[in-house]
Tab-separated table of C-alpha atoms in Angstrom:
chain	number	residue	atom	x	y	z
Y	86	UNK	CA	14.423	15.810	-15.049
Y	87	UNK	CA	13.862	11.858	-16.533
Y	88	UNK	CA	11.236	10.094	-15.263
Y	89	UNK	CA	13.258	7.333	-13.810
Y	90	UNK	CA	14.575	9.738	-11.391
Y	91	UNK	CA	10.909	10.306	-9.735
Y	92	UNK	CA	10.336	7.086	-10.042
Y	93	UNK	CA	13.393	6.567	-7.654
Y	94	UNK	CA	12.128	9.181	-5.146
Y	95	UNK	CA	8.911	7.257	-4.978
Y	96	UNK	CA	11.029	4.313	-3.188
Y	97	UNK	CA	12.598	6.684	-1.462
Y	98	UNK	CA	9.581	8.191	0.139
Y	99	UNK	CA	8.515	4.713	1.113
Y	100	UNK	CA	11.851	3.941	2.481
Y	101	UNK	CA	11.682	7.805	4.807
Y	102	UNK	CA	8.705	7.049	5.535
Y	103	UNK	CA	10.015	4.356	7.936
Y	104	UNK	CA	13.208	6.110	8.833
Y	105	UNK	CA	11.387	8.722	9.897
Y	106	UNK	CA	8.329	8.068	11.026
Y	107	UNK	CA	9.916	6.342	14.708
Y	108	UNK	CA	9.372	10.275	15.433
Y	109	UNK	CA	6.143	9.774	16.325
Y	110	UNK	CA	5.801	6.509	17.083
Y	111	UNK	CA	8.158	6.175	20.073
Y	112	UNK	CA	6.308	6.587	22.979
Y	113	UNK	CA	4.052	3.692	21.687
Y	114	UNK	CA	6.808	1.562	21.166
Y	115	UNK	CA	8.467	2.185	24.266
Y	116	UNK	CA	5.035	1.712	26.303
Y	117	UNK	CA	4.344	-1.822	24.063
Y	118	UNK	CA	8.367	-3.016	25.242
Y	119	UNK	CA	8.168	-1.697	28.703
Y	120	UNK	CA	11.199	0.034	27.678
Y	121	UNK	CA	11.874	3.636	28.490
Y	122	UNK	CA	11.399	6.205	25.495
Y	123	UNK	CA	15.310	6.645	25.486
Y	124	UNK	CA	15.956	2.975	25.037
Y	125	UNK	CA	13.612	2.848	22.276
Y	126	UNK	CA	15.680	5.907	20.145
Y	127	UNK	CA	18.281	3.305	19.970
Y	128	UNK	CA	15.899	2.336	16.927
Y	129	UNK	CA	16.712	5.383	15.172
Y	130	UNK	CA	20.690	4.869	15.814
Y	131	UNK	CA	20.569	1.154	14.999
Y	132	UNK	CA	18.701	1.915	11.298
Y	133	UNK	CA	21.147	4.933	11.030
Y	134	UNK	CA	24.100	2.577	12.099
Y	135	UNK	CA	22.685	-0.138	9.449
Y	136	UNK	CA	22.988	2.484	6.431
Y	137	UNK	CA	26.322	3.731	7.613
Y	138	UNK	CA	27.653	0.408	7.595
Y	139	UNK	CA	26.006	-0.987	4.887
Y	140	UNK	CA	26.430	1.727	2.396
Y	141	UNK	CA	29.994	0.788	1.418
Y	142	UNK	CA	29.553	-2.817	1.826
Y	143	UNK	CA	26.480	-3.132	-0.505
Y	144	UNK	CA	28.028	-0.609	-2.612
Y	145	UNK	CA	30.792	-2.978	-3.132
Y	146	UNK	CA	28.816	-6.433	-3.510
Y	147	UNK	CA	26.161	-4.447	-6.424
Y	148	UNK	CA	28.763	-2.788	-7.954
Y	149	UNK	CA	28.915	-4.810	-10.838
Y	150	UNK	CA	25.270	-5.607	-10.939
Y	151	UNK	CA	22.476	-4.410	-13.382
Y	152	UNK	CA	20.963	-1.602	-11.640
Y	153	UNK	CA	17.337	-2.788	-11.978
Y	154	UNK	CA	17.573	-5.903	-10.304
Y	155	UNK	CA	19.824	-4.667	-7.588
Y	156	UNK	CA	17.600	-1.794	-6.940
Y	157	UNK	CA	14.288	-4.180	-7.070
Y	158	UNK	CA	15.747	-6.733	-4.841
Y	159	UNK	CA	16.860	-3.836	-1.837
Y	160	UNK	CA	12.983	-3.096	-1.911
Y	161	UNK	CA	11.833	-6.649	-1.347
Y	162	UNK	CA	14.460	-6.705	1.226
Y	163	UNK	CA	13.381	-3.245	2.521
Y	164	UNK	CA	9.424	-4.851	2.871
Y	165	UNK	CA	10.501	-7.965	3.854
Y	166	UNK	CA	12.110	-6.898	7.403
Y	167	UNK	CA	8.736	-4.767	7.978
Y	168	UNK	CA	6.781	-7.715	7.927
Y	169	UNK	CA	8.950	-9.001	10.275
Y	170	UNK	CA	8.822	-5.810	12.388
Y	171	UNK	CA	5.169	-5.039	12.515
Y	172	UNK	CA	4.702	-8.998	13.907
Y	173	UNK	CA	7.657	-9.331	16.754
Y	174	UNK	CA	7.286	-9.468	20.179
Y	175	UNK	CA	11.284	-8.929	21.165
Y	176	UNK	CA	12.542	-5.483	21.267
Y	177	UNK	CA	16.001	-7.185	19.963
Y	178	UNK	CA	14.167	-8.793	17.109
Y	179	UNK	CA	12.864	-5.044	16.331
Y	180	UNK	CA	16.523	-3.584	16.467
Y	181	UNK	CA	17.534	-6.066	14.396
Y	182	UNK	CA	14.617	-5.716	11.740
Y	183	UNK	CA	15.665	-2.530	11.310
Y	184	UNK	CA	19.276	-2.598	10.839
Y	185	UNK	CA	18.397	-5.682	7.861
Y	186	UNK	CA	15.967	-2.392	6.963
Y	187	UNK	CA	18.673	-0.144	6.805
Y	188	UNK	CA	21.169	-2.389	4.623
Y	189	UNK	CA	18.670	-2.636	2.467
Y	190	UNK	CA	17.795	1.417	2.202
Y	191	UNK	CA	21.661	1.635	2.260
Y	192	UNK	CA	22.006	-0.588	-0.718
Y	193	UNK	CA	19.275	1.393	-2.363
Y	194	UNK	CA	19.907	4.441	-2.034
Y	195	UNK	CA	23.769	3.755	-2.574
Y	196	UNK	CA	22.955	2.236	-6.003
Y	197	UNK	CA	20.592	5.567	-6.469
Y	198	UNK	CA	22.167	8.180	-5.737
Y	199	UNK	CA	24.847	6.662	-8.516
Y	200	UNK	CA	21.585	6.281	-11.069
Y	201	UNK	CA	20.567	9.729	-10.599
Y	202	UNK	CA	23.832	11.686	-11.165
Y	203	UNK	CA	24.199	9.408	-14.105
Y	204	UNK	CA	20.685	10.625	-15.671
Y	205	UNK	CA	21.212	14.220	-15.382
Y	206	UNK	CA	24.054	15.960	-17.016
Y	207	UNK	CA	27.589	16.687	-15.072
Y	208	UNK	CA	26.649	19.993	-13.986
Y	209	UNK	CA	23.517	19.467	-12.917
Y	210	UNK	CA	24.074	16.515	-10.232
Y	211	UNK	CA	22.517	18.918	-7.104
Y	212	UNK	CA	19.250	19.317	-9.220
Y	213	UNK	CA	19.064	15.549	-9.090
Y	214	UNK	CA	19.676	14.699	-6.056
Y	215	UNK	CA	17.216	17.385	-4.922
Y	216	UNK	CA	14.439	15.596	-6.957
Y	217	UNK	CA	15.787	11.874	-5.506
Y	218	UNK	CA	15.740	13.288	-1.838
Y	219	UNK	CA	12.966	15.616	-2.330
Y	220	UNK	CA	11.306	11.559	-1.813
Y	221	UNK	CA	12.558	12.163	2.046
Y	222	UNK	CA	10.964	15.326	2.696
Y	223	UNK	CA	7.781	14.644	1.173
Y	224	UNK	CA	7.952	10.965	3.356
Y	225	UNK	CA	8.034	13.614	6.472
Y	226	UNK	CA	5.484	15.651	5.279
Y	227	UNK	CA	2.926	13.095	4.262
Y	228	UNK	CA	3.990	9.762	4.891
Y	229	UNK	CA	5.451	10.260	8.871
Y	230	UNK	CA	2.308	12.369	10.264
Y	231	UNK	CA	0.331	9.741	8.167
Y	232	UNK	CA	2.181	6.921	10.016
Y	233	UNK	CA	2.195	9.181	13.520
Y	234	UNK	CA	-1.665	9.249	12.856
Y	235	UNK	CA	-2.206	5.300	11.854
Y	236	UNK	CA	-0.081	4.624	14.709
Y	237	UNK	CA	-2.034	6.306	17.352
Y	238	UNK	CA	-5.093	5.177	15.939
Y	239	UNK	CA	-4.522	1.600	15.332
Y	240	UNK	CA	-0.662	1.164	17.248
Y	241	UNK	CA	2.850	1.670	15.648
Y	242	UNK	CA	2.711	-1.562	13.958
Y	243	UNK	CA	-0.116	-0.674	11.659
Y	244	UNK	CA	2.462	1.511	10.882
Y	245	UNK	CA	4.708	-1.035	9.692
Y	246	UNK	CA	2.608	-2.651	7.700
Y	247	UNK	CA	1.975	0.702	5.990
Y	248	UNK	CA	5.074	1.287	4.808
Y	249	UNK	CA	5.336	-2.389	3.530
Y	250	UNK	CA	2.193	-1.701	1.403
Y	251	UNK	CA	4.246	1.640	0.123
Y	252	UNK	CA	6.941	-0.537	-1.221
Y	253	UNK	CA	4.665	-2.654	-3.862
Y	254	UNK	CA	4.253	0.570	-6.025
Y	255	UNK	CA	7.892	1.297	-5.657
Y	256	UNK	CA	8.476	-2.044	-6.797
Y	257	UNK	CA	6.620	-1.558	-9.607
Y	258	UNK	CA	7.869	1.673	-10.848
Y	259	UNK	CA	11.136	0.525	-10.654
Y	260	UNK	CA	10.412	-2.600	-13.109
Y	261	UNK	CA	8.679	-0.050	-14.964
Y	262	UNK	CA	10.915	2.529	-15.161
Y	263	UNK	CA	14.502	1.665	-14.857
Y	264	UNK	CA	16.275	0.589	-17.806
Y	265	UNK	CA	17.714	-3.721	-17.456
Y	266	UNK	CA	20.461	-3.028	-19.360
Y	267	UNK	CA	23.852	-3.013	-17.350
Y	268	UNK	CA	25.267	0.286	-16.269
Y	269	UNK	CA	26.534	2.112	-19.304
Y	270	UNK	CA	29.840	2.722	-16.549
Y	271	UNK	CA	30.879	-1.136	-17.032
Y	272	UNK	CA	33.601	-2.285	-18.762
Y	273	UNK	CA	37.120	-1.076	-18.988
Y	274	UNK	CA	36.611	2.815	-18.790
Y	275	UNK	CA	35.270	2.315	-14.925
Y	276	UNK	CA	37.900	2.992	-12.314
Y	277	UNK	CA	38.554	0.153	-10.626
Y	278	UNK	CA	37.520	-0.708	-7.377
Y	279	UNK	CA	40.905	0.379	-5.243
Y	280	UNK	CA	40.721	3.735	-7.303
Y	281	UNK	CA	37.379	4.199	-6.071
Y	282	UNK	CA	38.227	3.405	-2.652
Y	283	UNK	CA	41.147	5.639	-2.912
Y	284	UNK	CA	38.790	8.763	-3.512
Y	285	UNK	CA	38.794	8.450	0.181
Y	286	UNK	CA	42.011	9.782	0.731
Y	287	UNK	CA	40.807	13.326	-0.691
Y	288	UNK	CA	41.109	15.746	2.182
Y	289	UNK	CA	37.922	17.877	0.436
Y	290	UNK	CA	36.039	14.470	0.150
Y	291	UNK	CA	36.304	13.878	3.654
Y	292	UNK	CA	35.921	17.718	4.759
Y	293	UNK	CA	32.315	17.645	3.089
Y	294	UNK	CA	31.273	14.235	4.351
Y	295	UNK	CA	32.347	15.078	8.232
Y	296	UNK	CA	30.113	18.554	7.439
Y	297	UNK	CA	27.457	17.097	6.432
Y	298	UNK	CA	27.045	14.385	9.340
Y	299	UNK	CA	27.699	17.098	11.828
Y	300	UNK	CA	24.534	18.628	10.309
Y	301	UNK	CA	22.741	15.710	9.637
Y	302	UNK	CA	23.316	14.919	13.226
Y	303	UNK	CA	21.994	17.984	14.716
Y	304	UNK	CA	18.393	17.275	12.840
Y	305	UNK	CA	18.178	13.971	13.885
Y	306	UNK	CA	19.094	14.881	17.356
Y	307	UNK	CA	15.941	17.287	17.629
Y	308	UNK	CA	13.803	15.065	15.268
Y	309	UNK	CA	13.984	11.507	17.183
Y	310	UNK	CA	12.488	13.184	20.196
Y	311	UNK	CA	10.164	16.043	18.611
Y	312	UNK	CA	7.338	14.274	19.823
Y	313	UNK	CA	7.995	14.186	23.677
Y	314	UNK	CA	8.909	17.927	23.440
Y	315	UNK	CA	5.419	18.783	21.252
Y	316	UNK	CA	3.415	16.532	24.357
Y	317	UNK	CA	5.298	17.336	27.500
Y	318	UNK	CA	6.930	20.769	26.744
Y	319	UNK	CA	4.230	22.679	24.662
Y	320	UNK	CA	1.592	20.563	26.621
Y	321	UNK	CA	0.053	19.687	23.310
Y	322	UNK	CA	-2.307	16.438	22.590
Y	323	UNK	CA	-0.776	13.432	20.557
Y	324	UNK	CA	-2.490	14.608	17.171
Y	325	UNK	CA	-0.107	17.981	17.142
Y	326	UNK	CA	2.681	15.395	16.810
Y	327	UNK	CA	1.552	14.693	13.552
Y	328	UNK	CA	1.338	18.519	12.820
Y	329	UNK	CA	4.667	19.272	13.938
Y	330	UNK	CA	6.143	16.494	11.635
Y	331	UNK	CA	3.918	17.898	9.087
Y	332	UNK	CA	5.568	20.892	9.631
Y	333	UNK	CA	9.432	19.366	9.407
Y	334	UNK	CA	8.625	18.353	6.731
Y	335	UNK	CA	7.149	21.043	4.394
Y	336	UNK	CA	10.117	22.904	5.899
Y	337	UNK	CA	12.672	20.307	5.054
Y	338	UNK	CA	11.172	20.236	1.628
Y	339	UNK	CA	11.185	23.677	1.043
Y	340	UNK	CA	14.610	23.970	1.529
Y	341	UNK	CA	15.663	20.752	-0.398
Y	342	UNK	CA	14.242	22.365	-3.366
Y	343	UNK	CA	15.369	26.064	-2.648
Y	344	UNK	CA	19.013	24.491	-1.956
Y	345	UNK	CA	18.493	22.112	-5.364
Y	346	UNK	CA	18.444	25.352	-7.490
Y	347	UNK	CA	21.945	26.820	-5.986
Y	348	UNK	CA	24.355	24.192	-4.597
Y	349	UNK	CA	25.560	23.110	-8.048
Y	350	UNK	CA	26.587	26.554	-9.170
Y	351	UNK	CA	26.482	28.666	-5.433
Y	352	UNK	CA	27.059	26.564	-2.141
Y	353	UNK	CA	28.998	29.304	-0.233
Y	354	UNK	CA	26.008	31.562	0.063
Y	355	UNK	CA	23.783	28.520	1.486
Y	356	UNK	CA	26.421	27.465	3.712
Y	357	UNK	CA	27.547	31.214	4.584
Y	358	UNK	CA	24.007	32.370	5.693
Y	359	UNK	CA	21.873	29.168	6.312
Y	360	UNK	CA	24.544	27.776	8.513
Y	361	UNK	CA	24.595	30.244	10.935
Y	362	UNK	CA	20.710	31.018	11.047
Y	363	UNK	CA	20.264	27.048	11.452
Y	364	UNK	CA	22.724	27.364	14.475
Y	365	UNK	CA	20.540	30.044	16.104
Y	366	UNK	CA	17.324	28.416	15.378
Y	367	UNK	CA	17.617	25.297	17.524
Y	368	UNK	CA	18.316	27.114	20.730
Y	369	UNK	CA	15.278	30.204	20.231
Y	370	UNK	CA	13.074	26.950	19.894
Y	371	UNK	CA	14.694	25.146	23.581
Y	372	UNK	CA	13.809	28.550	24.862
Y	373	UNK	CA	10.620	29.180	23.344
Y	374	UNK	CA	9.289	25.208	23.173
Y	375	UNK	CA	6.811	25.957	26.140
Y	376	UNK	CA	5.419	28.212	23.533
Y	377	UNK	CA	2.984	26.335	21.000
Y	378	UNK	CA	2.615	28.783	18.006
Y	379	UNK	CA	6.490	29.263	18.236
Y	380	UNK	CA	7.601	25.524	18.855
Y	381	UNK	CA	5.418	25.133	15.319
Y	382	UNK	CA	6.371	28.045	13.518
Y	383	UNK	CA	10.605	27.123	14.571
Y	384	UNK	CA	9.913	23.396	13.396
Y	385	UNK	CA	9.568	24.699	9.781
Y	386	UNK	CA	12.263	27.115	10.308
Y	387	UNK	CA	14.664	24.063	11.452
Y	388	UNK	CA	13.472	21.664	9.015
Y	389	UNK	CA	13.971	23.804	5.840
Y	390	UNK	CA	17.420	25.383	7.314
Y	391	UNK	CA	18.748	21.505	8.133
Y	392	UNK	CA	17.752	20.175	4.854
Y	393	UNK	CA	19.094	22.852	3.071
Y	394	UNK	CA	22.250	22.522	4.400
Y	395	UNK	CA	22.265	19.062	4.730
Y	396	UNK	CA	21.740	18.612	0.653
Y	397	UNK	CA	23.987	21.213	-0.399
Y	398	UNK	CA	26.871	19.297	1.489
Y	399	UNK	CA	25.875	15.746	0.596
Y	400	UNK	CA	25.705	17.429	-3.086
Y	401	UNK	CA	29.209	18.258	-2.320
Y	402	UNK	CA	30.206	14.614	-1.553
Y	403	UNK	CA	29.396	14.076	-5.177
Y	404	UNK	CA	31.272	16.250	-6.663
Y	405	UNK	CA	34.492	15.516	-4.553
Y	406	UNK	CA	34.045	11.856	-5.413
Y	407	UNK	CA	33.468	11.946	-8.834
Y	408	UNK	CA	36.445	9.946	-9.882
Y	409	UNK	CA	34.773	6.858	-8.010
Y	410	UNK	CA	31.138	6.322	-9.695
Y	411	UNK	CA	29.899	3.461	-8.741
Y	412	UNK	CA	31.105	4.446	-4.551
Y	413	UNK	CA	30.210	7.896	-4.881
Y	414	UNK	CA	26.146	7.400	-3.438
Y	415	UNK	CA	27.803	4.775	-0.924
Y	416	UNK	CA	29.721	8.035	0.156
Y	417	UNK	CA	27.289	10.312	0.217
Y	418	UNK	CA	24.913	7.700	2.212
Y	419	UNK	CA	27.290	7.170	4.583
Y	420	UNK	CA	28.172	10.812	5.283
Y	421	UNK	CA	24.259	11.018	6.322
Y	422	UNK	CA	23.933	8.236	8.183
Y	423	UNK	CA	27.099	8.897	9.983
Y	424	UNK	CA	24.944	11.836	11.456
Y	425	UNK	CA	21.670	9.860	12.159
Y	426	UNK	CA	23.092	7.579	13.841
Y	427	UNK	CA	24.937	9.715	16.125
Y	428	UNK	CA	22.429	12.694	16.496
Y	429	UNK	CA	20.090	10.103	18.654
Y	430	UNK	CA	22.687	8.980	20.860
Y	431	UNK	CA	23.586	12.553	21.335
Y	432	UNK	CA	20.360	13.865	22.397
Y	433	UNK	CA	19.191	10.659	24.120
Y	434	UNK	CA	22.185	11.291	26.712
Y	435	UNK	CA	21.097	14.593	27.776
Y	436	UNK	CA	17.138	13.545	28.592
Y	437	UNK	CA	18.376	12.599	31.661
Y	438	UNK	CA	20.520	16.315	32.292
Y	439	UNK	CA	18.795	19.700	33.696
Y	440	UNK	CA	18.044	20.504	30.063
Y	441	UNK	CA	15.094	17.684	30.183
Y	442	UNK	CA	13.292	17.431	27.451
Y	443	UNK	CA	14.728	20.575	25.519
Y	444	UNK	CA	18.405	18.915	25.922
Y	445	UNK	CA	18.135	17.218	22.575
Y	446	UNK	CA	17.974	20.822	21.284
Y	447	UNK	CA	20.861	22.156	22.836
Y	448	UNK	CA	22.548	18.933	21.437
Y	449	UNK	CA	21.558	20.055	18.044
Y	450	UNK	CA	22.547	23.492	18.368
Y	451	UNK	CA	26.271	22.053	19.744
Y	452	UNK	CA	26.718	19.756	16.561
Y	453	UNK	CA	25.918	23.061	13.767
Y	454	UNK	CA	27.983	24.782	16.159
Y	455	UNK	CA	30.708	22.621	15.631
Y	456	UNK	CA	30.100	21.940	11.405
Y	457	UNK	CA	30.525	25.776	11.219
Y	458	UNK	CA	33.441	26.186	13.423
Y	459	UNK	CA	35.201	23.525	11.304
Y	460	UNK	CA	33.464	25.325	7.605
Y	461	UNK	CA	33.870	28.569	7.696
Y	462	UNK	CA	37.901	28.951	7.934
Y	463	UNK	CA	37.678	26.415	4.778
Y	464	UNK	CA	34.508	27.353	2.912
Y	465	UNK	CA	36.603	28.797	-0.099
Y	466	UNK	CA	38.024	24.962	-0.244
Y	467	UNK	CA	34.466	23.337	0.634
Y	468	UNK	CA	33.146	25.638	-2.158
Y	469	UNK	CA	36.048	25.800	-4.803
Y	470	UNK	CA	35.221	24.627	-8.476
Y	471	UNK	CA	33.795	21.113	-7.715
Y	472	UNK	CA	37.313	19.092	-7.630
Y	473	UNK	CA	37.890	19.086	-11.508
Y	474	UNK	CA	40.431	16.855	-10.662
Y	475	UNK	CA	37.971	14.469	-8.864
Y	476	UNK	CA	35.958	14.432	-11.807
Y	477	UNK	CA	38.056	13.113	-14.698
């Protein structure tokens, strides 16, 4: 793989870092707001919500500029709004801190996800985006806990500033290591924009993108509120939050990486046997969350199922959009974000049902329930030879 492409996934760790990382902080935040821990989830939504939305819309405004620039100025952005975050006083200003966040990680990774399909050769686009995302599941096993840690030892807005330090070496590796010249796509050989936009029409483009929300959804549903369930259900101290996200996350990058090596060339088995293991998983840990070494040992489980089976879809969102170039990582984005931001407001309305503080878990085993009710009678189409016809 180019080096551009880790250099990439180093902004992209500092960027999960702070998508991720609420995990751990919200009981903090919520305490600091006087706002119940519910309430403060909305963060997670309203970041999700930011990339959804912004995703297309920055897609379109960038699409015609040089990617270095456009990538360098989404970081400044990105760092920017934490600054901003880490020094507010008004829970409102926070939301809105991190929605500017997420338009700016939309814009990013939009403009990415493009860059990295473009630096690897056609058949080899799930191998990239493995290597671009694995910056995500290394920002939840190293740079969440580390935040979940900072935070309890110094309060959540250390954590802020944190992840604004992260983003001066991402800076820099990007003026480093992207190329300034315009993308080698402009000019008259680039669809234009209504073609691109008319990918959307593609039943198997929008089959793969619903997918991989649903499953997106179902991890963020269980993620936003792991830390109230390690505390309160498995009557473990703060510091075994950290562990558990430690825990996500070597999961979630174990199975980014397995799933790297076989969703360009053999997505059915991935979807065929981690789909319905993933659905299985998130109700054993409801039941057994009371249980310490199996709430741990099931958080890996999760984590590398989800991921997994979260890339190997979004890898299919490339592939089905392939005759839209510049759109296809505002696509893909989307299709994730779609799922984060509905996963919290899932599990956030059952806190308050019988199912406590498991119900998030029951939400996520609903929403894989539901991805693999809609896949399986149509994973020979979700699967079939990459939509040559999408690709010319």
């Amino acid at each position: 793989m180019p080096l551009p492409l880790y250099l990439l996934a180093l902004a992209v760790f500092a960027m999960g870092t702070s998508e991720f990382m609420l995990a751990g902080l919200l009981p903090d935040i919520a305490s600091d707001f006087d706002v119940p821990v519910g309430t403060a989830g909305v963060l997670t939504s309203a970041f999700a919500i930011g990339m959804f939305v912004g995703a297309p819309l920055v897609a379109v405004f960038a699409r015609n500029w040089p990617r270095r620039p456009a990538l360098l100025g989404f970081v400044v952005m990105f760092a920017a709004a934490h600054v901003v975050g880490a020094v507010t006083t008004s829970f409102p200003l926070l939301f809105a801190t991190r929605v500017v966040a997420a338009l700016a990680n939309a814009g990013f990774l939009a403009v990415a996800l493009t860059a990295a399909a473009s630096l690897v050769p056609p058949d080899r686009k799930g191998r990239a985006l493995a290597v671009l995302l694995s910056g995500t599941t290394l920002a939840t096993v190293a740079g969440v806990p580390g935040g979940s840690v900072l935070g309890t030892a110094a309060g959540w807005r250390a954590a802020f500033w944190a992840v604004t330090a992260l983003c001066l070496p991402a800076a820099l590796g990007i003026l480093k290591g992207i190329p300034a010249e315009r993308d080698t796509e402009d000019g008259t050989g680039r669809p234009t924009l209504r073609t691109e936009f008319a990918q959307l029409a593609r039943p198997r483009l929008i089959l793969v993108m619903l997918l991989g929300a649903l499953v997106n959804a179902a991890a963020f549903a269980s993620l936003t509120f792991l830390a109230p369930l390690v505390t309160d259900s498995a009557g473990l101290g703060e510091l075994w939050i950290s562990v558990a996200l430690v825990l996500f996350g070597a999961g979630s990058f174990v199975g980014i990486t397995a799933a790297g090596r076989l969703s360009d060339r053999s997505p059915g088995p991935v979807i065929a046997v981690g789909g319905p293991m993933l659905l299985i998983g998130w109700p054993a840990l409801a039941v057994l969350a009371h249980e310490p070494v199996a709430l741990l040992g099931l958080v890996f489980v999760q984590g590398a199922l989800s991921f997994a089976l979260g890339s190997t879809l979004i890898t299919r969102v490339l592939y089905e959009a392939g005759g839209a170039p510049t759109m296809a990582g505002a696509y893909a984005t989307a299709a994730l974000n779609v799922g984060a931001a509905v996963g919290p407001v899932v599990a956030a309305a059952t806190l308050g049902t019988a199912a406590g503080g498991s119900g998030p878990l029951w939400a996520s085993a609903l929403l894989v329930a539901v991805a693999l009710l809609i896949a399986f009678p149509l994973l020979t189409v979700i699967t079939a030879d990459r939509g040559t016809e999408a690709m010319r």
